[in-house]
Short mmCIF file of C-alpha atoms in Angstrom, two decimals:
data_model
loop_
_atom_site.label_atom_id
_atom_site.label_comp_id
_atom_site.label_asym_id
_atom_site.label_seq_id
_atom_site.Cartn_x
_atom_site.Cartn_y
_atom_site.Cartn_z
CA MET N 1 0.00 0.00 0.00
CA LYS N 2 2.79 2.44 0.88
CA ARG N 3 4.49 1.65 -2.43
CA LYS N 4 1.28 2.49 -4.35
CA ILE N 5 0.93 5.79 -2.48
CA PHE N 6 4.58 6.64 -3.28
CA ILE N 7 3.99 5.91 -6.99
CA LEU N 8 0.85 8.06 -7.03
CA ILE N 9 2.68 10.95 -5.34
CA ASN N 10 5.49 10.72 -7.88
CA MET N 11 2.97 10.69 -10.75
CA PHE N 12 1.36 13.82 -9.30
CA PHE N 13 4.66 15.69 -9.20
CA LEU N 14 5.53 14.49 -12.69
CA VAL N 15 2.48 16.10 -14.26
CA SER N 16 2.46 19.18 -12.01
CA GLY N 17 4.54 22.27 -12.63
CA VAL N 18 7.22 21.57 -10.04
CA PHE N 19 9.68 20.72 -12.79
CA ALA N 20 9.29 24.12 -14.46
CA GLU N 21 12.69 25.68 -14.86
CA LYS N 22 13.01 28.91 -12.92
CA THR N 23 13.73 31.94 -15.05
CA PRO N 24 14.84 35.49 -14.22
CA VAL N 25 11.81 36.80 -16.13
CA LYS N 26 8.67 37.21 -14.07
CA ASN N 27 5.79 34.99 -15.21
CA LEU N 28 7.88 33.07 -17.74
CA PHE N 29 8.07 29.31 -17.21
CA ILE N 30 10.11 26.69 -19.05
CA TYR N 31 9.39 22.98 -19.33
CA LYS N 32 10.82 20.13 -21.37
CA LEU N 33 8.87 17.00 -22.19
CA ASN N 34 10.50 13.58 -22.09
CA ASN N 35 10.52 13.50 -25.90
CA GLY N 36 12.61 16.68 -25.99
CA LEU N 37 9.87 19.19 -26.86
CA ASP N 38 10.57 22.59 -25.30
CA LEU N 39 7.65 24.48 -23.80
CA TYR N 40 7.72 28.17 -22.90
CA VAL N 41 4.75 29.65 -21.06
CA ALA N 42 4.19 33.36 -20.40
CA GLU N 43 1.45 34.09 -17.88
CA ASN N 44 -0.45 37.36 -18.33
CA HIS N 45 -4.10 37.69 -17.34
CA THR N 46 -4.73 41.13 -18.83
CA VAL N 47 -7.14 39.84 -21.48
CA PRO N 48 -8.85 36.41 -21.84
CA LEU N 49 -6.75 35.33 -24.81
CA VAL N 50 -3.91 32.88 -25.37
CA TYR N 51 -1.23 32.95 -28.05
CA ILE N 52 -0.05 29.55 -29.31
CA GLU N 53 2.95 29.07 -31.56
CA ILE N 54 4.91 26.02 -32.60
CA ALA N 55 8.37 26.55 -34.08
CA VAL N 56 10.81 24.17 -35.74
CA LYS N 57 14.54 24.71 -36.17
CA THR N 58 14.66 24.38 -39.93
CA GLY N 59 14.12 26.53 -43.01
CA GLY N 60 16.86 27.96 -45.19
CA ILE N 61 19.57 26.75 -42.84
CA SER N 62 18.60 23.13 -43.59
CA GLN N 63 18.80 23.51 -47.36
CA THR N 64 21.06 21.88 -49.90
CA PRO N 65 21.04 22.53 -53.65
CA GLU N 66 18.85 19.44 -54.00
CA ASN N 67 16.09 20.47 -51.58
CA ALA N 68 16.20 24.30 -51.53
CA GLY N 69 12.58 25.43 -51.50
CA LEU N 70 11.06 22.27 -50.08
CA PHE N 71 10.97 23.66 -46.53
CA HIS N 72 8.99 26.64 -47.81
CA LEU N 73 6.68 24.28 -49.71
CA TYR N 74 6.27 22.03 -46.65
CA GLU N 75 5.22 25.04 -44.57
CA HIS N 76 2.38 25.64 -47.04
CA MET N 77 1.37 21.98 -47.10
CA LEU N 78 0.78 21.96 -43.35
CA PHE N 79 -2.36 24.01 -43.95
CA LYS N 80 -3.73 21.54 -46.51
CA GLY N 81 -5.30 19.05 -44.15
CA ASN N 82 -4.30 16.36 -41.68
CA LYS N 83 -5.47 13.28 -39.86
CA LYS N 84 -8.13 15.22 -37.92
CA TYR N 85 -9.09 17.94 -40.39
CA SER N 86 -9.11 16.46 -43.87
CA SER N 87 -8.69 19.64 -45.92
CA SER N 88 -7.71 23.28 -45.73
CA GLU N 89 -11.41 24.13 -45.62
CA ALA N 90 -11.89 21.87 -42.59
CA MET N 91 -8.89 23.50 -40.89
CA ASN N 92 -10.29 26.96 -41.59
CA ASP N 93 -13.70 25.93 -40.25
CA GLU N 94 -12.11 24.67 -37.04
CA MET N 95 -10.12 27.87 -36.59
CA ALA N 96 -13.30 29.89 -37.07
CA ALA N 97 -15.00 27.74 -34.43
CA LEU N 98 -12.06 28.38 -32.10
CA GLY N 99 -12.47 32.13 -32.52
CA VAL N 100 -9.22 32.63 -34.43
CA SER N 101 -9.26 36.01 -36.15
CA SER N 102 -5.93 35.53 -37.91
CA HIS N 103 -3.33 32.82 -38.28
CA ASN N 104 -0.12 32.36 -40.19
CA GLY N 105 3.01 30.39 -40.79
CA GLY N 106 6.41 31.45 -42.01
CA THR N 107 9.68 30.09 -43.32
CA SER N 108 12.82 32.08 -42.50
CA ASP N 109 16.51 31.35 -42.82
CA GLU N 110 16.69 29.56 -39.46
CA CYS N 111 13.10 28.68 -38.50
CA VAL N 112 9.64 27.58 -39.62
CA ASN N 113 6.76 28.55 -37.34
CA TYR N 114 2.95 28.47 -37.12
CA TYR N 115 0.77 30.49 -34.78
CA PHE N 116 -2.60 31.96 -33.83
CA THR N 117 -4.45 33.48 -30.86
CA VAL N 118 -7.57 31.94 -29.35
CA PRO N 119 -9.85 32.72 -26.39
CA SER N 120 -8.25 31.32 -23.24
CA ASN N 121 -11.14 28.87 -22.73
CA LYS N 122 -10.10 27.26 -26.05
CA LEU N 123 -6.54 26.54 -24.92
CA GLU N 124 -6.81 22.75 -25.11
CA GLU N 125 -8.51 22.83 -28.50
CA GLY N 126 -5.86 25.23 -29.82
CA LEU N 127 -3.04 22.97 -28.66
CA LYS N 128 -4.71 19.97 -30.26
CA PHE N 129 -5.16 21.86 -33.52
CA TRP N 130 -1.42 22.45 -33.95
CA SER N 131 -0.62 18.94 -32.75
CA TYR N 132 -2.63 17.40 -35.60
CA ALA N 133 -1.13 19.87 -38.07
CA ILE N 134 2.50 19.40 -37.08
CA ARG N 135 2.41 15.63 -36.48
CA ASP N 136 -0.06 14.22 -39.01
CA PRO N 137 -0.21 16.34 -42.18
CA ASN N 138 -1.86 14.67 -45.17
CA LEU N 139 0.81 15.66 -47.70
CA ASP N 140 -1.66 14.75 -50.42
CA LYS N 141 -0.22 14.45 -53.94
CA ARG N 142 -3.00 16.45 -55.63
CA GLU N 143 -2.79 19.20 -53.04
CA LEU N 144 0.97 19.24 -53.51
CA GLU N 145 0.65 19.86 -57.24
CA SER N 146 -1.79 22.68 -56.56
CA GLU N 147 0.32 24.30 -53.82
CA LYS N 148 3.45 24.20 -55.96
CA LYS N 149 1.88 26.89 -58.13
CA VAL N 150 1.31 29.14 -55.11
CA VAL N 151 4.88 28.76 -53.85
CA LEU N 152 6.35 29.20 -57.33
CA SER N 153 4.34 32.40 -57.71
CA GLU N 154 5.80 33.69 -54.44
CA ILE N 155 9.38 32.78 -55.36
CA LEU N 156 9.24 34.18 -58.89
CA GLY N 157 7.37 37.30 -57.76
CA ARG N 158 10.06 38.15 -55.23
CA ALA N 159 13.03 37.17 -57.39
CA SER N 160 13.13 40.41 -59.36
CA MET N 161 12.50 42.70 -56.39
CA PRO N 162 15.47 45.04 -55.79
CA GLN N 163 16.02 43.90 -52.20
CA SER N 164 15.96 40.25 -53.30
CA ILE N 165 18.61 40.81 -55.97
CA GLN N 166 20.87 42.65 -53.52
CA TYR N 167 20.37 40.02 -50.83
CA ARG N 168 21.23 37.16 -53.19
CA ALA N 169 24.41 39.01 -54.14
CA LEU N 170 25.25 39.29 -50.45
CA LEU N 171 24.72 35.56 -49.93
CA MET N 172 26.90 34.73 -52.93
CA ASN N 173 29.76 36.83 -51.59
CA LEU N 174 29.61 36.33 -47.83
CA PHE N 175 28.43 32.69 -47.86
CA PRO N 176 29.85 31.41 -51.16
CA GLU N 177 29.97 27.74 -50.12
CA ASN N 178 26.21 27.51 -49.54
CA PRO N 179 24.26 30.73 -50.32
CA TRP N 180 20.99 28.79 -50.48
CA LYS N 181 21.03 28.46 -46.68
CA GLY N 182 20.13 32.14 -46.46
CA ASP N 183 17.36 31.90 -49.05
CA PRO N 184 14.28 30.29 -47.47
CA GLY N 185 12.22 30.91 -50.62
CA GLY N 186 14.22 28.34 -52.52
CA ASN N 187 14.85 27.16 -56.06
CA PRO N 188 11.83 27.19 -58.42
CA THR N 189 13.08 24.10 -60.24
CA VAL N 190 13.31 22.11 -57.00
CA VAL N 191 9.80 23.19 -55.98
CA GLU N 192 8.40 22.36 -59.41
CA ASN N 193 9.79 18.81 -59.21
CA ALA N 194 8.98 18.20 -55.53
CA THR N 195 7.54 14.84 -54.49
CA VAL N 196 5.57 13.66 -51.48
CA SER N 197 8.44 11.37 -50.47
CA GLN N 198 10.79 14.36 -50.29
CA LEU N 199 8.37 16.18 -48.00
CA LYS N 200 8.00 13.13 -45.78
CA LYS N 201 11.76 12.99 -45.45
CA ILE N 202 11.71 16.59 -44.20
CA GLN N 203 8.94 15.70 -41.78
CA ASN N 204 10.79 12.71 -40.35
CA THR N 205 14.11 14.55 -40.11
CA TYR N 206 13.16 17.99 -38.80
CA TYR N 207 9.53 17.97 -37.63
CA ILE N 208 10.32 16.09 -34.45
CA PRO N 209 9.74 17.15 -30.84
CA ASN N 210 13.42 17.44 -29.92
CA ASN N 211 13.85 19.98 -32.75
CA SER N 212 10.70 21.96 -31.90
CA ALA N 213 9.26 24.28 -29.29
CA LEU N 214 5.81 25.40 -28.17
CA PHE N 215 5.25 29.00 -27.07
CA VAL N 216 2.06 29.61 -25.10
CA GLY N 217 1.23 32.95 -23.57
CA GLY N 218 -1.64 34.93 -22.09
CA ASP N 219 -4.49 34.15 -19.73
CA VAL N 220 -3.23 30.73 -18.68
CA ASP N 221 -2.01 28.76 -15.69
CA PRO N 222 1.51 27.50 -16.55
CA ASP N 223 1.16 24.18 -14.75
CA GLU N 224 -2.16 23.54 -16.47
CA VAL N 225 -0.55 24.31 -19.83
CA TYR N 226 2.21 21.83 -19.10
CA LYS N 227 -0.30 19.12 -18.20
CA LEU N 228 -2.22 19.68 -21.41
CA VAL N 229 0.89 19.79 -23.57
CA ASN N 230 2.22 16.63 -21.95
CA LYS N 231 -1.11 14.90 -22.60
CA ILE N 232 -1.40 16.08 -26.22
CA TYR N 233 2.23 16.12 -27.37
CA GLY N 234 3.83 13.61 -25.02
CA SER N 235 3.36 10.70 -27.44
CA TRP N 236 5.09 12.57 -30.29
CA LYS N 237 8.03 10.33 -31.15
CA LYS N 238 11.52 11.69 -30.59
CA GLY N 239 13.91 11.58 -33.54
CA SER N 240 17.63 11.72 -34.23
CA ASP N 241 19.34 15.08 -33.81
CA PRO N 242 19.19 16.62 -37.30
CA TRP N 243 22.09 18.97 -36.52
CA LYS N 244 24.59 16.41 -35.28
CA LYS N 245 26.44 16.31 -38.61
CA ASP N 246 25.98 19.97 -39.53
CA ASN N 247 28.01 21.67 -36.83
CA ASN N 248 30.75 23.39 -38.83
CA GLN N 249 30.93 27.15 -39.00
CA TYR N 250 30.73 28.73 -42.43
CA ASN N 251 33.81 30.59 -43.67
CA THR N 252 34.29 33.76 -41.63
CA ASN N 253 36.72 35.27 -44.15
CA PRO N 254 34.99 34.66 -47.49
CA LEU N 255 36.46 37.66 -49.34
CA SER N 256 40.11 38.07 -50.31
CA LYS N 257 39.58 41.69 -51.39
CA ASP N 258 36.87 44.33 -51.67
CA VAL N 259 34.21 43.55 -54.28
CA PHE N 260 32.20 46.29 -56.01
CA TYR N 261 28.72 46.12 -57.51
CA VAL N 262 26.24 48.58 -58.94
CA PHE N 263 22.51 48.00 -59.14
CA ALA N 264 19.92 50.02 -61.05
CA ASN N 265 16.76 50.43 -58.98
CA GLU N 266 13.82 52.01 -60.79
CA GLN N 267 12.53 53.32 -57.49
CA MET N 268 15.70 55.34 -56.86
CA SER N 269 15.60 59.05 -57.61
CA ASN N 270 18.05 60.49 -60.14
CA GLU N 271 19.11 62.86 -57.37
CA MET N 272 20.20 60.22 -54.88
CA ALA N 273 22.27 57.05 -54.58
CA SER N 274 22.60 54.48 -51.83
CA ILE N 275 25.92 52.96 -50.74
CA ASN N 276 25.69 49.62 -48.95
CA ILE N 277 28.68 48.00 -47.23
CA SER N 278 28.58 44.42 -45.89
CA TYR N 279 31.05 42.51 -43.72
CA ARG N 280 30.93 38.91 -42.54
CA GLY N 281 29.88 39.15 -38.88
CA PRO N 282 29.98 36.91 -35.80
CA ASP N 283 27.78 33.80 -35.58
CA ALA N 284 26.02 33.33 -32.25
CA GLU N 285 26.62 29.57 -32.24
CA TYR N 286 30.40 30.01 -32.44
CA ASN N 287 31.21 33.63 -31.56
CA GLU N 288 28.64 34.45 -28.90
CA ASN N 289 30.99 36.64 -26.86
CA ASP N 290 31.52 38.90 -29.87
CA THR N 291 27.81 39.63 -30.27
CA TYR N 292 27.50 41.67 -27.06
CA PRO N 293 30.13 44.33 -27.82
CA ALA N 294 28.74 44.46 -31.38
CA ASP N 295 25.28 45.37 -30.10
CA LEU N 296 26.68 47.86 -27.61
CA LEU N 297 28.91 49.58 -30.14
CA PHE N 298 26.30 49.89 -32.88
CA THR N 299 23.64 51.08 -30.46
CA CYS N 300 26.06 53.80 -29.33
CA VAL N 301 27.20 54.94 -32.76
CA THR N 302 23.73 54.99 -34.33
CA ASN N 303 22.69 57.70 -31.90
CA PRO N 304 22.03 60.75 -34.14
CA SER N 305 24.46 62.87 -32.11
CA SER N 306 27.27 60.29 -32.08
CA TYR N 307 30.72 61.09 -33.40
CA TYR N 308 30.29 58.41 -36.06
CA ILE N 309 26.99 59.74 -37.48
CA GLN N 310 27.92 63.41 -37.21
CA SER N 311 31.26 62.85 -38.92
CA LEU N 312 29.57 61.18 -41.88
CA VAL N 313 26.77 63.72 -42.19
CA ASN N 314 29.20 66.65 -41.96
CA ASN N 315 31.63 65.19 -44.49
CA PRO N 316 31.37 67.50 -47.55
CA ASN N 317 32.62 64.75 -49.86
CA LEU N 318 29.61 62.55 -49.13
CA SER N 319 26.56 64.88 -49.22
CA ILE N 320 24.45 62.80 -46.84
CA PRO N 321 21.25 64.89 -46.32
CA ASP N 322 21.00 64.34 -42.54
CA ASN N 323 21.38 61.71 -39.82
CA ARG N 324 18.33 59.77 -41.00
CA TYR N 325 20.15 58.71 -44.16
CA THR N 326 22.98 56.66 -42.72
CA SER N 327 23.35 53.87 -40.19
CA ILE N 328 25.24 50.71 -39.28
CA TYR N 329 23.80 47.49 -37.89
CA TYR N 330 24.31 43.88 -36.87
CA GLN N 331 21.59 41.26 -36.38
CA THR N 332 22.50 38.24 -34.29
CA LYS N 333 22.07 34.97 -36.17
CA ARG N 334 23.07 31.40 -35.37
CA LYS N 335 25.18 30.85 -38.52
CA LEU N 336 24.54 33.77 -40.87
CA GLY N 337 26.13 36.76 -39.14
CA VAL N 338 26.36 39.94 -41.26
CA ILE N 339 27.40 43.50 -40.42
CA GLY N 340 25.95 46.21 -42.65
CA ALA N 341 26.33 49.95 -43.13
CA TYR N 342 24.63 52.29 -45.55
CA ALA N 343 24.45 55.92 -46.59
CA ASN N 344 22.19 57.73 -49.02
CA ILE N 345 24.00 60.50 -50.83
CA LEU N 346 22.96 63.38 -53.08
CA GLN N 347 24.41 64.34 -56.48
CA PRO N 348 25.18 60.75 -57.58
CA THR N 349 26.69 61.73 -60.92
CA GLN N 350 29.51 63.68 -59.31
CA TYR N 351 32.72 61.77 -58.45
CA ILE N 352 30.62 58.77 -57.56
CA THR N 353 33.34 56.10 -57.38
CA GLU N 354 35.56 58.33 -55.26
CA ARG N 355 32.72 59.08 -52.86
CA VAL N 356 31.83 55.42 -52.50
CA GLN N 357 35.44 54.76 -51.52
CA VAL N 358 35.37 57.64 -49.03
CA PHE N 359 32.32 56.19 -47.29
CA ALA N 360 33.73 52.66 -47.26
CA ASP N 361 37.01 53.86 -45.78
CA GLN N 362 35.35 56.13 -43.21
CA ILE N 363 33.47 53.27 -41.56
CA PRO N 364 36.43 51.48 -39.93
CA LEU N 365 38.25 54.77 -39.37
CA LEU N 366 35.38 56.43 -37.48
CA LEU N 367 34.55 53.31 -35.48
CA GLU N 368 38.17 52.95 -34.45
CA LYS N 369 38.39 56.62 -33.45
CA THR N 370 35.19 56.24 -31.44
CA VAL N 371 36.69 53.60 -29.17
CA GLU N 372 40.20 55.08 -29.12
CA ASN N 373 39.13 58.56 -28.01
CA VAL N 374 37.74 57.53 -24.65
CA ASP N 375 36.70 60.52 -22.56
CA ASP N 376 34.10 61.19 -19.87
CA GLU N 377 31.46 62.09 -22.46
CA TYR N 378 31.97 58.82 -24.35
CA LEU N 379 31.90 56.74 -21.17
CA ALA N 380 28.71 58.49 -20.02
CA GLN N 381 27.12 57.80 -23.39
CA VAL N 382 28.02 54.11 -23.18
CA GLU N 383 26.47 53.84 -19.71
CA THR N 384 23.33 55.61 -20.93
CA VAL N 385 23.06 53.19 -23.85
CA LYS N 386 23.50 50.19 -21.55
CA LYS N 387 20.64 51.42 -19.35
CA ARG N 388 18.46 52.08 -22.38
CA MET N 389 19.07 48.57 -23.71
CA ILE N 390 18.09 47.10 -20.35
CA ASN N 391 14.91 49.22 -20.27
CA GLN N 392 14.02 48.14 -23.80
CA ASP N 393 14.46 44.54 -22.73
CA LEU N 394 12.12 45.06 -19.78
CA TYR N 395 9.59 46.85 -21.98
CA SER N 396 9.51 43.86 -24.34
CA GLN N 397 8.26 41.73 -21.45
CA GLU N 398 5.08 43.77 -20.93
CA THR N 399 2.83 41.50 -23.02
CA ALA N 400 2.91 37.72 -23.26
CA GLU N 401 3.17 37.74 -27.07
CA ASN N 402 6.07 40.25 -27.11
CA LEU N 403 7.89 38.31 -24.42
CA LEU N 404 7.46 35.03 -26.27
CA SER N 405 8.65 36.61 -29.52
CA GLN N 406 11.91 37.48 -27.74
CA VAL N 407 12.22 34.00 -26.26
CA GLN N 408 11.41 32.39 -29.61
CA TYR N 409 14.00 34.49 -31.42
CA TRP N 410 16.78 33.36 -29.11
CA TRP N 411 15.59 29.77 -29.02
CA ILE N 412 16.10 29.83 -32.79
CA HIS N 413 19.27 31.87 -33.15
CA ASP N 414 21.25 30.81 -30.06
CA THR N 415 19.80 29.67 -26.74
CA VAL N 416 17.17 31.08 -24.40
CA ASP N 417 19.93 31.51 -21.81
CA TYR N 418 21.40 34.11 -24.16
CA TYR N 419 18.23 36.13 -23.69
CA PHE N 420 18.25 35.76 -19.92
CA THR N 421 21.86 36.93 -19.57
CA TYR N 422 21.86 39.42 -22.45
CA SER N 423 21.56 42.64 -20.43
CA GLU N 424 24.25 41.54 -17.99
CA ASN N 425 26.65 40.54 -20.75
CA VAL N 426 26.11 43.78 -22.66
CA SER N 427 26.68 45.75 -19.45
CA ASN N 428 29.88 43.82 -18.81
CA SER N 429 31.23 44.54 -22.31
CA SER N 430 34.33 46.72 -22.02
CA ASN N 431 36.01 49.07 -24.42
CA GLU N 432 38.66 46.39 -24.95
CA ASP N 433 35.92 43.95 -25.96
CA ILE N 434 34.69 46.46 -28.54
CA LYS N 435 38.22 46.96 -29.88
CA LYS N 436 38.62 43.20 -30.20
CA PHE N 437 35.34 42.99 -32.09
CA LEU N 438 36.43 45.74 -34.50
CA ASN N 439 39.80 44.12 -35.15
CA THR N 440 38.20 40.74 -35.73
CA TYR N 441 35.42 41.75 -38.09
CA ILE N 442 35.91 45.25 -39.53
CA ILE N 443 39.40 46.76 -39.40
CA ASP N 444 41.32 45.84 -42.59
CA LYS N 445 38.64 43.29 -43.54
CA PRO N 446 37.48 42.95 -47.18
CA ARG N 447 33.97 44.17 -47.84
CA MET N 448 31.15 43.78 -50.29
CA ILE N 449 30.22 47.22 -51.63
CA VAL N 450 26.98 47.84 -53.53
CA LEU N 451 26.08 51.16 -55.12
CA VAL N 452 22.36 51.56 -55.87
CA VAL N 453 21.40 54.20 -58.42
CA SER N 454 18.58 54.99 -60.80
CA PRO N 455 18.66 53.48 -64.32
CA ASP N 456 19.38 56.94 -65.75
CA VAL N 457 22.38 57.44 -63.49
CA LEU N 458 23.70 53.98 -64.32
CA ASN N 459 23.45 54.71 -68.03
CA GLU N 460 25.36 57.93 -67.58
CA LYS N 461 28.07 56.52 -65.30
CA LYS N 462 28.28 52.97 -66.64
CA ASP N 463 31.68 53.30 -68.33
CA GLU N 464 33.22 55.00 -65.31
CA LEU N 465 31.86 52.36 -62.94
CA GLU N 466 32.93 49.41 -65.06
CA LYS N 467 36.41 50.93 -65.44
CA ALA N 468 36.60 51.16 -61.63
CA GLY N 469 35.80 47.44 -61.33
CA TYR N 470 32.08 47.55 -60.61
CA GLN N 471 29.93 44.61 -61.74
CA ILE N 472 26.29 45.26 -62.62
CA LEU N 473 23.85 43.23 -60.54
CA THR N 474 20.87 41.67 -62.29
CA ASN N 475 18.21 39.11 -61.51
CA GLU N 476 20.02 36.67 -63.80
CA ASN N 477 23.59 36.95 -62.51
CA THR N 478 22.52 36.64 -58.88
CA ASN N 479 20.68 33.36 -59.46
CA PHE N 480 23.12 31.08 -57.64
CA TYR N 481 20.96 28.04 -58.33
CA GLU N 482 21.57 28.39 -62.05
CA LYS N 483 25.25 29.13 -61.47
CA LYS N 484 25.59 25.84 -59.63
#
């Protein structure tokens, strides 16, 4: 009898919330199911709603030349019916019954996710809905043929967009070994020839609990959420780690010298040009300690009154209209780290190649001077920025959905612990850390330089630009799938 009581007590604790991992964020709770599924619950009773999202670590980052585009296609197919809801119409009817006003899914370079918001009294039904979708999709052959047309339309429609052409050029130069890993849209030819067996392979490899996470937030009790998730998702079969063999960092020094491109954008005024500079940046999975000084530095120097911005705006050789027309940035990514800087300049037909070079050379020079000329004003500015970054972090925790979006981002691009310790690590970043970052990624490092002008300006300056070594970017010559 005592042994039975002991077993019952243990079963109670197993399904209760006592195993929730404590977090430094109020009302955020972390659980992990036995099958490896991560669960993040944000409790906020402001309104009787609950946000439910399921995310999978896949997308562009999983792609090879042979399957680029299939992850995007698979994302679409998840809405085409499953074991419980036989068609997209049945899924839409169920979401309407649940009170879902909007839903979506997305494929990015390092994640695929699906989400909606339901009334909090529909929590269990909402969790079940995504369980059927993620675990038992129909992947019907006829639906596949139909959905191919939708995905192909998206890919081809975006291919000729100016930002797409420039981004593909960036991938070709900064990630030359595998540019397709940064292109979640994919290869039209691969999508056109996709088969159900290929999609099932993706399902079995990546759509597994130990490569996925649930994010639930709003008017909920965390322990109750855990019980429901354990009941609904606990039988989801664990798979092999899909990342065990793909743990090498991509080349961090892909360029041997500066490369120059020019792109004619019909939306660009004849009176203005845009200069875009790109460096290979740190990857969170391998260079995490470099990401903190990067964020601190660029938050400091993008202040409109900073030495960096003011020096560029006041440089008569550049003709930048004002501080709104130039910036520098870094976005933390697991494996696709890029540092970018840009400036929009007036009078693009005057000494254009020389002015591009001035801007490119000013970036490392001004950043280096910023950290070398340490005075009380600079140190005070750094401390102010650190406090502002902490306050912004706290502000992002005000709503359950905003908090979970932060947690989800870091679950994808590094670890959730990165998020928890971010403010402390930024605050602990020293001037020496910033100098190290600059020397590692920017000072004397080759760059990709893209000049964006109007078609009229390109026609006028074409000979001069080609003589200076500029290559003209087009939709065709940035199609790395065809090049391969």
